[in-house]
PDB file of C-alpha atoms in Angstrom:
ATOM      1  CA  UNK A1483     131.382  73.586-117.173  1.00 51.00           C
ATOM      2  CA  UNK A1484     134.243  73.183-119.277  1.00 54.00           C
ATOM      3  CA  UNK A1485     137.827  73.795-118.465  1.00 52.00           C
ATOM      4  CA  UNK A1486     137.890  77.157-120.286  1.00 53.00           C
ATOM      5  CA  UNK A1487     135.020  78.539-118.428  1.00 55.00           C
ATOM      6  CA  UNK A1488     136.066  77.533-115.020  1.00 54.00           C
ATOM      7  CA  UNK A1489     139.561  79.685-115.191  1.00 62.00           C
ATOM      8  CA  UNK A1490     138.571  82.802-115.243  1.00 69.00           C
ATOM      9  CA  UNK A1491     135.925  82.078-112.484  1.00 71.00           C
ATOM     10  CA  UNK A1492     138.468  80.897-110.674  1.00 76.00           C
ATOM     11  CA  UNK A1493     140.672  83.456-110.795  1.00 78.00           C
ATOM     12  CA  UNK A1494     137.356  85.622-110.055  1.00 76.00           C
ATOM     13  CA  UNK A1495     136.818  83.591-107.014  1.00 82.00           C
ATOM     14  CA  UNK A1496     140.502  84.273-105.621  1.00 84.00           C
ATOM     15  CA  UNK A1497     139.932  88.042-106.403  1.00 86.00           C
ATOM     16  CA  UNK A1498     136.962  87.983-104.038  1.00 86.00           C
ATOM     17  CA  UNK A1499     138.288  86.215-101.552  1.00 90.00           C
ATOM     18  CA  UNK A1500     141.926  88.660-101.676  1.00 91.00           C
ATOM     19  CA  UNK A1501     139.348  91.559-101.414  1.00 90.00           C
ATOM     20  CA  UNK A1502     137.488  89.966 -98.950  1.00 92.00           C
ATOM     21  CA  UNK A1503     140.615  89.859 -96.557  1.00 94.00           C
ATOM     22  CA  UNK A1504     142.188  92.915 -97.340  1.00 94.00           C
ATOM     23  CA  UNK A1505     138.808  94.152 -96.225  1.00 93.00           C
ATOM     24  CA  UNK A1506     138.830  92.201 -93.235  1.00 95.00           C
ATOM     25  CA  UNK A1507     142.024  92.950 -92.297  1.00 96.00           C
ATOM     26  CA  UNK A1508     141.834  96.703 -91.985  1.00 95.00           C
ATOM     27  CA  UNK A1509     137.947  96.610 -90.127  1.00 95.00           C
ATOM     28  CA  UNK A1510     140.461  94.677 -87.215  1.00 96.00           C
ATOM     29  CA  UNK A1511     143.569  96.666 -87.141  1.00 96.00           C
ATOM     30  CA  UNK A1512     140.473  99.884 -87.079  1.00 95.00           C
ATOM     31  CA  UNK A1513     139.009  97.662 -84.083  1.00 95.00           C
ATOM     32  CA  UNK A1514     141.653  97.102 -82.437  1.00 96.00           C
ATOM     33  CA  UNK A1515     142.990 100.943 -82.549  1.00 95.00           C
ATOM     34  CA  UNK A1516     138.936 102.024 -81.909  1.00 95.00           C
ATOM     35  CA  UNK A1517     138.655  99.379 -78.800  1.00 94.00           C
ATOM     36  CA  UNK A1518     142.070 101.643 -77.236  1.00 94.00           C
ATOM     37  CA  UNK A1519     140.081 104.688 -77.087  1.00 94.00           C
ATOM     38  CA  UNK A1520     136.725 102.249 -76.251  1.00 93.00           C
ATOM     39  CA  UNK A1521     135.924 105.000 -73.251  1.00 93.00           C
ATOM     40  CA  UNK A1522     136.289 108.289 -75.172  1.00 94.00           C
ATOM     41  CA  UNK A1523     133.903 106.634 -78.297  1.00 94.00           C
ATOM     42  CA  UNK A1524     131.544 105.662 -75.479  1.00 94.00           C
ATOM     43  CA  UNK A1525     131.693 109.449 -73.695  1.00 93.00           C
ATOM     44  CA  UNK A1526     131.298 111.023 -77.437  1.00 94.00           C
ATOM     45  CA  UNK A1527     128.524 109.059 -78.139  1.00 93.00           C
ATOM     46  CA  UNK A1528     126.796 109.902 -74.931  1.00 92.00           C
ATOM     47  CA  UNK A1529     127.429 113.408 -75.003  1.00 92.00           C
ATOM     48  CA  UNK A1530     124.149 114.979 -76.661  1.00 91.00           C
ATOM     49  CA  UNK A1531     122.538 113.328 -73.853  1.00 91.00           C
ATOM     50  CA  UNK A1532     125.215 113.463 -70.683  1.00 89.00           C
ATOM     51  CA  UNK A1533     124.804 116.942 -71.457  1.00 88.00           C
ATOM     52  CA  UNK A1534     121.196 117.947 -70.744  1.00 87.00           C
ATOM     53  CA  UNK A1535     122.077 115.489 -67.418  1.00 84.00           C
ATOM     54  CA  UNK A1536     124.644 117.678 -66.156  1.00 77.00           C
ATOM     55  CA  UNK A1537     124.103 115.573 -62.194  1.00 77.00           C
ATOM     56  CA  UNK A1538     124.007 112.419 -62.968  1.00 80.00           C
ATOM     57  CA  UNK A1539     125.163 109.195 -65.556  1.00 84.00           C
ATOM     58  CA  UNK A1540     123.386 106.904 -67.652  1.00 89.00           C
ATOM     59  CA  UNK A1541     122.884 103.453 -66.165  1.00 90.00           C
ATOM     60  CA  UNK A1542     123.886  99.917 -67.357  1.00 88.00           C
ATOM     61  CA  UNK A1543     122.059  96.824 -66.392  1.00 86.00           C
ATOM     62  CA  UNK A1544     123.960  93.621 -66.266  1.00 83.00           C
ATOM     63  CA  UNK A1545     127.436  92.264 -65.077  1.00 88.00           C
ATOM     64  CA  UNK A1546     129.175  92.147 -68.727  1.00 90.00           C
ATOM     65  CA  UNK A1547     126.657  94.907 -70.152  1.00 89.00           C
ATOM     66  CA  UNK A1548     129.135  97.476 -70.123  1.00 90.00           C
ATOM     67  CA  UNK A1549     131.721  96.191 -72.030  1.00 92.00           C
ATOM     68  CA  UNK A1550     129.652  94.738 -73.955  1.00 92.00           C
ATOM     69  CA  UNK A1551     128.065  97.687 -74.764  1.00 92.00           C
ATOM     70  CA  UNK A1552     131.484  99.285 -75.915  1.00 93.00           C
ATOM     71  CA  UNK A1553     132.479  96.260 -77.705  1.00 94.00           C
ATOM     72  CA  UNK A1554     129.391  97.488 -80.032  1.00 93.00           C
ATOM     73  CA  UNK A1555     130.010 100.889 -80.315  1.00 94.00           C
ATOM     74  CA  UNK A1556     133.565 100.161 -81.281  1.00 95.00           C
ATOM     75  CA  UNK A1557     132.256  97.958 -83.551  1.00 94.00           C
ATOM     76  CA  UNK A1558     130.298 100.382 -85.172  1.00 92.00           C
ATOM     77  CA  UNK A1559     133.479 103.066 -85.467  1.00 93.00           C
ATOM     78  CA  UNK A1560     135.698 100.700 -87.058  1.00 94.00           C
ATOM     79  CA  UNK A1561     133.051  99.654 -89.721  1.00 92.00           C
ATOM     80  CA  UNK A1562     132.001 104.016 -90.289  1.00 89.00           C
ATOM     81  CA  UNK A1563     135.833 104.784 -90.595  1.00 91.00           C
ATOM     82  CA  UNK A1564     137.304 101.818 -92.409  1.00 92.00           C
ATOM     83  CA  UNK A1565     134.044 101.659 -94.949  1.00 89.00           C
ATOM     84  CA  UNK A1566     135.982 104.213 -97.774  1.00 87.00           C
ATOM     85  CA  UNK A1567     138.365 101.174 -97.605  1.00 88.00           C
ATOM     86  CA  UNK A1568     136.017  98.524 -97.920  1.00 89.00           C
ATOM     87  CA  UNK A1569     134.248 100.442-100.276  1.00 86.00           C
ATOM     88  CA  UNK A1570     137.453 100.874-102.474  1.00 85.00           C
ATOM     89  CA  UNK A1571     138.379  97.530-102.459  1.00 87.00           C
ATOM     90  CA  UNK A1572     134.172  96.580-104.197  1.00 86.00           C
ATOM     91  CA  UNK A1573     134.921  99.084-106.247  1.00 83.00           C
ATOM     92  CA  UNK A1574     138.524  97.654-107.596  1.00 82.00           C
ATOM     93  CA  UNK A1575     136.556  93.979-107.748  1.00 82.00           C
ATOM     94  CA  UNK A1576     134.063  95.251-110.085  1.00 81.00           C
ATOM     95  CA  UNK A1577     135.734  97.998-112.094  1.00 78.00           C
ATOM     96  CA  UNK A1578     137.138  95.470-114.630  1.00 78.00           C
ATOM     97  CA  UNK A1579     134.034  94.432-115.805  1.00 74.00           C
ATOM     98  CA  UNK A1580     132.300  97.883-116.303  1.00 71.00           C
ATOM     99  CA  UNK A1581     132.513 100.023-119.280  1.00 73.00           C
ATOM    100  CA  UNK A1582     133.354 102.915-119.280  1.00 75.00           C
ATOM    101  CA  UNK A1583     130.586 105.244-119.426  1.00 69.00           C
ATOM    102  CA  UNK A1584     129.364 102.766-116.237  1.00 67.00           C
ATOM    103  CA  UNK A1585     132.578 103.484-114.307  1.00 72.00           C
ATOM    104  CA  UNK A1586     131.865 107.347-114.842  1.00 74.00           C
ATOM    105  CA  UNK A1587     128.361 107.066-113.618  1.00 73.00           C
ATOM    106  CA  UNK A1588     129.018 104.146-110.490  1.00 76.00           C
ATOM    107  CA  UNK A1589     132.050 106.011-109.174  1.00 76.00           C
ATOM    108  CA  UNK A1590     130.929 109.191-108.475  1.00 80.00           C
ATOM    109  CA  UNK A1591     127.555 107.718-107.435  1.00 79.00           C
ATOM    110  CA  UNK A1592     129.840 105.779-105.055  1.00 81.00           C
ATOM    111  CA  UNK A1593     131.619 108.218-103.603  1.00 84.00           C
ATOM    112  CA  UNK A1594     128.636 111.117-103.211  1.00 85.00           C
ATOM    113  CA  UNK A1595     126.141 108.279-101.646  1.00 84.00           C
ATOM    114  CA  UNK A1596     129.636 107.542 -98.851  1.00 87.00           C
ATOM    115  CA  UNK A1597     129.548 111.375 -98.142  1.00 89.00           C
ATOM    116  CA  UNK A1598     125.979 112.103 -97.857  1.00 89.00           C
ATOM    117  CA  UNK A1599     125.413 108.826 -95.651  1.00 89.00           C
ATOM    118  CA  UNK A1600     128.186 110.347 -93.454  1.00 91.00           C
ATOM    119  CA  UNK A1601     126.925 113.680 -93.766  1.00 90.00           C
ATOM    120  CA  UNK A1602     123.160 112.116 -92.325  1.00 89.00           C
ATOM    121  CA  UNK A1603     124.686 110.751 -89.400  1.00 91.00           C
ATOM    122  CA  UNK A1604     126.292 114.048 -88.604  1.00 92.00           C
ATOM    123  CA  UNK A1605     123.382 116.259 -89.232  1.00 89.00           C
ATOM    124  CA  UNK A1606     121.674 113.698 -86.667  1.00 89.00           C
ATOM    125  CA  UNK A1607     124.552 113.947 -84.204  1.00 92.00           C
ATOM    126  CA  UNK A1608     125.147 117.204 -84.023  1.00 90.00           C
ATOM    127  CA  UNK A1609     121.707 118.791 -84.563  1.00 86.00           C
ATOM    128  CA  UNK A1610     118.603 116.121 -84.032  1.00 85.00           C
ATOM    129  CA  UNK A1611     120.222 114.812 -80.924  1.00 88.00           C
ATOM    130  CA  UNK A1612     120.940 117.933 -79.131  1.00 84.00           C
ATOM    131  CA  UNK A1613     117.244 118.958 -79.951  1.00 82.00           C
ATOM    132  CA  UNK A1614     115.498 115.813 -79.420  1.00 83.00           C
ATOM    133  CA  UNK A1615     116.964 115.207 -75.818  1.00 87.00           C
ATOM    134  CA  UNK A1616     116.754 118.951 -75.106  1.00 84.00           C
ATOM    135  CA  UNK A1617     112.818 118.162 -75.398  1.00 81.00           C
ATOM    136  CA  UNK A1618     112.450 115.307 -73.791  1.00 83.00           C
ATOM    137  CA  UNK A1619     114.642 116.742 -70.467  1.00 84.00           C
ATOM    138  CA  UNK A1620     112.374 120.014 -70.761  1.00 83.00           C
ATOM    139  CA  UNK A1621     109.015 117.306 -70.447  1.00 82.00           C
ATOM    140  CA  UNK A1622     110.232 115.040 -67.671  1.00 84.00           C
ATOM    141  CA  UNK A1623     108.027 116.224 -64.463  1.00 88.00           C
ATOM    142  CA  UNK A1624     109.728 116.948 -61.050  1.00 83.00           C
ATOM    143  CA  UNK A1625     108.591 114.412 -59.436  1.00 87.00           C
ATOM    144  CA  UNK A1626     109.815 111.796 -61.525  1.00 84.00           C
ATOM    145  CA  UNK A1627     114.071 110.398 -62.214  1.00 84.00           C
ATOM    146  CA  UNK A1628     114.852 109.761 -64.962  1.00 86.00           C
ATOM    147  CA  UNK A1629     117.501 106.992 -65.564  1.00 86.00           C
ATOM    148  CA  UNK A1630     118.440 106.615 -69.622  1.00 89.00           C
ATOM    149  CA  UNK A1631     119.652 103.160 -69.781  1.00 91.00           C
ATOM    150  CA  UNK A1632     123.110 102.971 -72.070  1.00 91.00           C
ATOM    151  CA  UNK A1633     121.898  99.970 -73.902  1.00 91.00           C
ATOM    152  CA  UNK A1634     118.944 101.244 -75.101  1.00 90.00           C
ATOM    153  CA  UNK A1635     120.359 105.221 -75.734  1.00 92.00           C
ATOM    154  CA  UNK A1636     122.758 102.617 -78.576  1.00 92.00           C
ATOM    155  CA  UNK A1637     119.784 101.042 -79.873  1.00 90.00           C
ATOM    156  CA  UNK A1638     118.074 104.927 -79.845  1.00 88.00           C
ATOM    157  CA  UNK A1639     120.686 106.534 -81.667  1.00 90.00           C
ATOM    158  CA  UNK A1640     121.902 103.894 -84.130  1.00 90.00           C
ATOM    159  CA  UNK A1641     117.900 103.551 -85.490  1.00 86.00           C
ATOM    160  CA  UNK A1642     118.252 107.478 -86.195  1.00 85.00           C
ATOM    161  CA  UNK A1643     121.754 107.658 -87.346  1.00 89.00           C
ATOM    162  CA  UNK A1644     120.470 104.606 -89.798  1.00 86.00           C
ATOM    163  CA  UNK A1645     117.361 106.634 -90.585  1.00 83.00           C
ATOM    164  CA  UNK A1646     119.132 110.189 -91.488  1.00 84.00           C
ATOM    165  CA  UNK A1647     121.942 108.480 -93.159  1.00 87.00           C
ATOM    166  CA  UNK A1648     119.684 106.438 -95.647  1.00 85.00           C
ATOM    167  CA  UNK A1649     117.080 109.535 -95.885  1.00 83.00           C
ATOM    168  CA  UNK A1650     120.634 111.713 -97.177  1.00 86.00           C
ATOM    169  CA  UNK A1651     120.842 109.104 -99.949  1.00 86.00           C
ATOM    170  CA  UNK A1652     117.732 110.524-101.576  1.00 85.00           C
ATOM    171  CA  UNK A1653     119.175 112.780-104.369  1.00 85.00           C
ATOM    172  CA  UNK A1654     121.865 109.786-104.896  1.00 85.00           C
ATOM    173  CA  UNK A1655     118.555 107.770-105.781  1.00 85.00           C
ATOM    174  CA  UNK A1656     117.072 110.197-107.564  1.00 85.00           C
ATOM    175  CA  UNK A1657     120.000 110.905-110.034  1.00 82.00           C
ATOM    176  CA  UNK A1658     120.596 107.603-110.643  1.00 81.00           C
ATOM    177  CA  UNK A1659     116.514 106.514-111.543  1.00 81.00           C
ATOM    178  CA  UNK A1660     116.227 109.320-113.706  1.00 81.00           C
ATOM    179  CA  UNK A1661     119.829 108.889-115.446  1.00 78.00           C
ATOM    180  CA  UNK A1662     118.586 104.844-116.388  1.00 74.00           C
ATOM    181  CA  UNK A1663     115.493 106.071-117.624  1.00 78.00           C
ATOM    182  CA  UNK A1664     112.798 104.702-114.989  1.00 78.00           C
ATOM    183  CA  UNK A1665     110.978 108.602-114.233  1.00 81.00           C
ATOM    184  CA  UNK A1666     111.685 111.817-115.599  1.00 82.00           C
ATOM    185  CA  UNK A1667     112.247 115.394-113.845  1.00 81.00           C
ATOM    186  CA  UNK A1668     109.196 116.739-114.714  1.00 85.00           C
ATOM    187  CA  UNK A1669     107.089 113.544-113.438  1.00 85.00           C
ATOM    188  CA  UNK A1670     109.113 113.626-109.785  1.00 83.00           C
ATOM    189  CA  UNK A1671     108.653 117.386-109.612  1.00 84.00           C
ATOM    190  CA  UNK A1672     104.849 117.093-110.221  1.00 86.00           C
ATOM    191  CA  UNK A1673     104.808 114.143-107.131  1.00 86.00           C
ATOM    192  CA  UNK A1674     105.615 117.042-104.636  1.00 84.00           C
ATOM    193  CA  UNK A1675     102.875 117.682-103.425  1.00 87.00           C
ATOM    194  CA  UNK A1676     102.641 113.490-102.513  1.00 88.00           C
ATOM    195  CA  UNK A1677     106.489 113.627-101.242  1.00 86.00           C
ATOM    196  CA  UNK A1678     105.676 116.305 -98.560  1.00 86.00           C
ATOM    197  CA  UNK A1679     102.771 114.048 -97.480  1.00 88.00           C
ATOM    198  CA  UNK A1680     104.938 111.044 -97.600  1.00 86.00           C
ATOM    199  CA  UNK A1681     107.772 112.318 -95.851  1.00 84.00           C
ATOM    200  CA  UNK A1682     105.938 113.197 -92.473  1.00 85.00           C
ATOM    201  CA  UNK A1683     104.272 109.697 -92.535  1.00 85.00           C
ATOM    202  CA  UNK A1684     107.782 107.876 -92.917  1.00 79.00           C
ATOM    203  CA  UNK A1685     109.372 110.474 -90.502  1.00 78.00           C
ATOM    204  CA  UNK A1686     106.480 109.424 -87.904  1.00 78.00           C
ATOM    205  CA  UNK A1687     107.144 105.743 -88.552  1.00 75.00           C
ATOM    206  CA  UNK A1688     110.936 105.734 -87.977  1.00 68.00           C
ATOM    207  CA  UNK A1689     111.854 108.655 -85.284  1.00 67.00           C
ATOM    208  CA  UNK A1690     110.308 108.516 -82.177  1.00 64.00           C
ATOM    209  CA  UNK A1691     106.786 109.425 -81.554  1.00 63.00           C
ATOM    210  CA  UNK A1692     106.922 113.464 -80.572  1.00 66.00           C
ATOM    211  CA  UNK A1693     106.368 115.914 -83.072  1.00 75.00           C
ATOM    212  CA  UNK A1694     109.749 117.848 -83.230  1.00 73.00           C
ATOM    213  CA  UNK A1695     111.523 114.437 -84.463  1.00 71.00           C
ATOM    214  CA  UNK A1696     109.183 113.836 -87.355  1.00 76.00           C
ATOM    215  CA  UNK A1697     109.803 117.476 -88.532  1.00 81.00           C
ATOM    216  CA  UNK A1698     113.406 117.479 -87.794  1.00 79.00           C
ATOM    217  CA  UNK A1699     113.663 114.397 -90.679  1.00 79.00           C
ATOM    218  CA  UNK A1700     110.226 115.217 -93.104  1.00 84.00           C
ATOM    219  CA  UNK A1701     111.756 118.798 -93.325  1.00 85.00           C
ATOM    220  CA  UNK A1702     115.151 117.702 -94.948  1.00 84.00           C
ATOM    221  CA  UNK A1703     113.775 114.357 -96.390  1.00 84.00           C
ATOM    222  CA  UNK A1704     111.332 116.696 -98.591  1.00 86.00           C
ATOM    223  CA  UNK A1705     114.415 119.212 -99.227  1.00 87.00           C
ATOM    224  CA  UNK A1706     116.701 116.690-100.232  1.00 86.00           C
ATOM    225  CA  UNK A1707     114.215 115.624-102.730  1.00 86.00           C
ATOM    226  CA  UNK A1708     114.076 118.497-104.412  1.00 86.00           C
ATOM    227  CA  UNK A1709     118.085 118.577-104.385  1.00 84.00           C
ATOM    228  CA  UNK A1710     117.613 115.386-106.236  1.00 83.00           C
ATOM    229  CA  UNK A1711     115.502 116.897-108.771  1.00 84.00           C
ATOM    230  CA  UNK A1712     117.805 119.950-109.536  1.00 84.00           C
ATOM    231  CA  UNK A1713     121.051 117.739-109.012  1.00 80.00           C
ATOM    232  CA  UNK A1714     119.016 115.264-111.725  1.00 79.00           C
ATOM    233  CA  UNK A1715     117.955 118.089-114.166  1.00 79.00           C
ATOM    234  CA  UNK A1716     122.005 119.507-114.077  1.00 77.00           C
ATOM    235  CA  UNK A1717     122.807 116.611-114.896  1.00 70.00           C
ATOM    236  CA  UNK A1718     120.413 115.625-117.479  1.00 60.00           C
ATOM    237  CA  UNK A1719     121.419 118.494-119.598  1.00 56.00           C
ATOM    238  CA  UNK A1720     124.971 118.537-119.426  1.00 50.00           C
ATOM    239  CA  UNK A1721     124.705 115.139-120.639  1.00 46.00           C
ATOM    240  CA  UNK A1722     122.613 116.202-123.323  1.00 46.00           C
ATOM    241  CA  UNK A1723     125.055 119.153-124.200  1.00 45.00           C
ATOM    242  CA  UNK A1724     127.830 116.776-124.164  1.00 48.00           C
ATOM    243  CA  UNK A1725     126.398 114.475-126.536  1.00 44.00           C
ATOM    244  CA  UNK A1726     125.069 117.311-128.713  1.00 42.00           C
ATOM    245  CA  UNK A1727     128.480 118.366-129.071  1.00 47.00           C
ATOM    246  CA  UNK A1728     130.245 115.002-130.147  1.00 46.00           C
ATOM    247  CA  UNK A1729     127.391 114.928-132.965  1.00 44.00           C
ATOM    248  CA  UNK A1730     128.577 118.188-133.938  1.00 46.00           C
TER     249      UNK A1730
END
């Protein structure tokens, strides 16, 4: 490698690294500030499930397991609210590079997949949870206690807030294979009748195994689809009207 060549990668190299830290920086002041309020995260967390236990707590096994246990769920705040920063600062690394027909496409693809990830683990927060633990109280028998373990409630809710945010990214995925040319509209619309079938069987491999938690992700996995499609087809022809137009 000459000398030529190796500037610019260096200077590359120290551009990662300053985004790297700024990055850094701000997930442990949002740690820090998160691990003050450590007790209210863990009680907000809890809640869908504290509250169809209205006697008694969840449990914690272990010596260190429960603040060990917050230590994660702090964790997991800082990295939720500090990723628009963290996000930003990829974005600013790469950005020079990109044209700028890419930077019009990657931004907003950016910013929408952010949202609807967020938007996932809120529709599971606020809906699936409250519904899923609702069932499962209504099913425990009389003669049985039961004792939800806190560790294992993290590892519970985490897999589904992991599973509705990614299934939310759908339409994202669906703009973006149709706008680089890999399927059309038409093609994904006549798969339909396969995505329906498909989302139940992914549903009932990554929510737990009772019936109302497989619909309560195939049902908007199947409509966010065909948001895709419609988002995809808007698109499609604007483009095409745009480009019409600068012929003209």
């Amino acid at each position: 490698m000459t000398e030529d060549n190796f500037q610019p990668l260096l200077v590359h190299l120290i551009e990662l690294r300053s985004r790297i830290v700024r990055s850094a920086l701000v997930f442990f002041v949002g740690f820090a500030i998160c691990f003050y309020f450590s007790q209210q995260l863990y009680d907000f967390l809890v809640a869908p499930l504290t509250a169809v236990l209205p006697s008694q707590k969840l449990v914690s096994i272990g010596i260190a397991a429960p603040f060990l246990l917050q230590v994660k769920i702090v964790a997991l705040t800082a990295v939720i609210i500090t990723m628009p920063h963290t996000l930003y600062q990829v974005w600013a690394f790469v950005a020079p590079g990109l044209y700028t027909h890419e930077k019009r496409m990657i931004l907003p693809l950016v910013v929408s997949s952010t949202l609807l990830f967020f938007l996932g683990m809120s529709f599971a927060y606020f809906f699936v949870f409250k519904t899923v633990f609702a069932f499962v109280a209504s099913h425990v028998p009389s003669s049985m206690q039961w004792l939800p373990d806190s560790e294992q409630y993290l590892s519970f809710v985490l897999g589904l807030f992991i599973s509705f945010g990614i299934t939310f990214e759908v339409p994202v995925a669906i703009v973006l294979l149709v706008h680089i040319g890999v399927v059309t509209v038409e093609k994904l619309v006549s798969w339909r009748p396969y995505v329906i079938v498909g989302s139940f069987i992914v549903a009932a491999v990554v929510t737990p195994p009772d019936p109302l938690s497989q619909c309560l992700l195939a049902v908007p996995l199947w409509l966010l689809y065909e948001a895709g499609c419609v988002v995809a087809r808007w698109t499609g022809t604007r483009a095409s009207n745009q480009t019409h137009t600068q012929e003209q």
